Amino acid sequence: MGALTNYLESGLINHLFRGIPYTAPSTLYIGLTKSFNSGNLESGIADEPTSGSYARQSYPVSTSSWIAPYTSGTSMITHNTSAIEFPIATANIGDVSGVFIADSLTSGNITLYGALSSSRNIRECDQFVFSSGSLKISLN
């Protein structure tokens, strides 16, 4: 995952070049999209599942939650240090194809987004999990 939304880009530009503080959220919320649409996500609109007990998952902002940035090729990367587990689906959710990070459990601002390496059909009793190290944030 490595695309920044207009919201985050604006906040960083204002912070770096205009001296307007950007306050990072204290908790991040990881969400899934049914149909990956970079144009919508760029504008802060996510096609999230609405059934099967789906909910964004909170994940802390801390040095113990994300590995220190490291280089890979021309990119700087970090990744989650522990599993991010979505609830066990209580009904068929269907295909999910993208992931995003937001600053709120519902609504709020989407900050980063990316496509999953392959879509996943979440059926009743399935559980979607990002295992430790598998949610990689890559910027170059």
Coordinates of C-alpha atoms in Angstrom, one line a residue:
M1 CA 0.0 0.0 0.0
G2 CA 1.4 3.3 -0.9
A3 CA -1.0 5.8 -2.2
L4 CA -1.7 8.9 -0.2
T5 CA -5.1 10.5 -0.4
N6 CA -5.7 14.2 -1.2
Y7 CA -6.5 14.7 2.5
L8 CA -3.1 13.4 3.7
E9 CA -1.2 15.1 0.9
S10 CA -2.8 18.4 1.7
G11 CA -2.0 18.0 5.4
L12 CA 1.6 17.2 4.8
I13 CA 2.1 20.0 2.3
N14 CA 0.6 22.5 4.7
H15 CA 2.7 21.1 7.5
L16 CA 6.0 21.1 5.6
F17 CA 5.7 24.2 3.5
R18 CA 3.2 26.5 5.3
G19 CA 3.9 25.7 8.9
I20 CA 0.3 24.6 9.6
P21 CA 0.6 21.6 12.0
Y22 CA -0.6 18.2 10.8
T23 CA -1.7 16.2 13.8
A24 CA -1.4 12.5 13.3
P25 CA -4.2 10.3 14.7
S26 CA -3.4 8.4 17.8
T27 CA -5.2 5.4 16.5
L28 CA -5.4 4.1 12.9
Y29 CA -8.4 2.3 11.5
I30 CA -7.8 -0.4 8.9
G31 CA -10.7 -0.9 6.5
L32 CA -11.5 -3.1 3.5
T33 CA -13.1 -2.2 0.1
K34 CA -15.4 -4.4 -1.9
S35 CA -14.3 -2.8 -5.2
F36 CA -10.9 -1.1 -5.4
N37 CA -11.4 2.3 -7.0
S38 CA -8.4 4.5 -6.6
G39 CA -10.3 7.6 -7.8
N40 CA -12.9 7.2 -5.1
L41 CA -10.4 6.3 -2.4
E42 CA -8.2 9.2 -3.4
S43 CA -11.2 11.4 -2.7
G44 CA -11.9 9.7 0.6
I45 CA -14.8 7.4 -0.5
A46 CA -14.5 3.7 0.3
D47 CA -16.9 1.0 -0.9
E48 CA -16.8 -0.9 2.5
P49 CA -18.7 -4.1 3.2
T50 CA -22.0 -3.5 5.0
S51 CA -22.9 -7.0 6.2
G52 CA -21.5 -9.9 8.1
S53 CA -20.3 -8.0 11.2
Y54 CA -17.6 -6.2 9.1
A55 CA -16.0 -3.2 11.0
R56 CA -12.8 -1.3 10.5
Q57 CA -10.2 -2.5 12.9
S58 CA -8.3 -0.2 15.2
Y59 CA -4.5 -0.4 15.2
P60 CA -2.3 1.8 17.4
V61 CA 0.2 4.4 16.3
S62 CA 3.4 3.5 18.1
T63 CA 6.9 2.3 17.7
S64 CA 5.9 -1.1 18.9
S65 CA 3.0 -1.4 16.4
W66 CA 4.9 -0.5 13.2
I67 CA 8.5 -1.5 12.4
A68 CA 11.0 1.3 11.8
P69 CA 11.2 2.4 8.2
Y70 CA 13.5 0.5 6.0
T71 CA 14.5 0.7 2.3
S72 CA 13.6 -1.7 -0.4
G73 CA 14.7 -0.6 -3.8
T74 CA 13.7 3.1 -4.0
S75 CA 10.9 2.8 -1.4
M76 CA 10.7 3.4 2.3
I77 CA 8.6 0.7 4.0
T78 CA 7.0 0.0 7.3
H79 CA 4.7 -2.9 8.3
N80 CA 2.5 -4.0 11.1
T81 CA 4.2 -5.9 14.0
S82 CA 1.2 -7.9 15.1
A83 CA -1.9 -9.4 13.4
I84 CA -4.8 -7.2 12.4
E85 CA -7.9 -9.4 12.8
F86 CA -11.3 -8.5 11.4
P87 CA -14.4 -10.2 13.1
I88 CA -15.5 -13.6 11.9
A89 CA -18.1 -13.0 9.2
T90 CA -21.6 -13.7 10.4
A91 CA -22.9 -13.6 6.8
N92 CA -21.3 -13.7 3.3
I93 CA -19.5 -10.4 2.7
G94 CA -18.4 -11.2 -0.8
D95 CA -15.2 -10.1 -2.5
V96 CA -12.9 -7.5 -1.0
S97 CA -10.1 -6.1 -3.2
G98 CA -8.6 -3.1 -1.4
V99 CA -7.4 -1.8 2.0
F100 CA -7.3 1.7 3.4
I101 CA -6.2 3.4 6.6
A102 CA -8.5 6.0 8.1
D103 CA -8.4 8.2 11.2
S104 CA -11.9 7.2 12.5
L105 CA -13.9 4.0 13.1
T106 CA -16.7 5.4 10.9
S107 CA -16.6 8.2 8.4
G108 CA -13.5 10.3 9.2
N109 CA -10.6 10.8 6.7
I110 CA -9.0 8.1 4.6
T111 CA -5.2 8.7 4.6
L112 CA -3.7 5.8 2.6
Y113 CA -5.0 3.1 0.4
G114 CA -3.9 0.2 -1.8
A115 CA -5.1 -2.8 -3.7
L116 CA -4.8 -6.3 -2.1
S117 CA -2.4 -8.6 -3.9
S118 CA -5.5 -10.7 -4.8
S119 CA -9.1 -10.2 -4.0
R120 CA -10.6 -12.4 -1.3
N121 CA -14.2 -13.8 -1.1
I122 CA -15.2 -13.5 2.5
R123 CA -17.9 -16.0 3.3
E124 CA -19.9 -16.7 6.5
C125 CA -17.5 -17.9 9.2
D126 CA -14.4 -16.6 7.4
Q127 CA -12.0 -14.2 9.1
F128 CA -9.9 -11.8 7.2
V129 CA -6.5 -11.2 8.9
F130 CA -3.4 -9.2 8.1
S131 CA -0.7 -11.4 9.7
S132 CA 2.2 -9.7 11.4
G133 CA 4.3 -8.0 8.6
S134 CA 1.8 -8.4 5.9
L135 CA 0.3 -4.9 5.8
K136 CA 3.2 -3.1 4.2
I137 CA 3.2 0.7 3.7
S138 CA 5.5 1.7 0.9
L139 CA 6.3 5.2 -0.2
N140 CA 8.9 6.4 -2.7

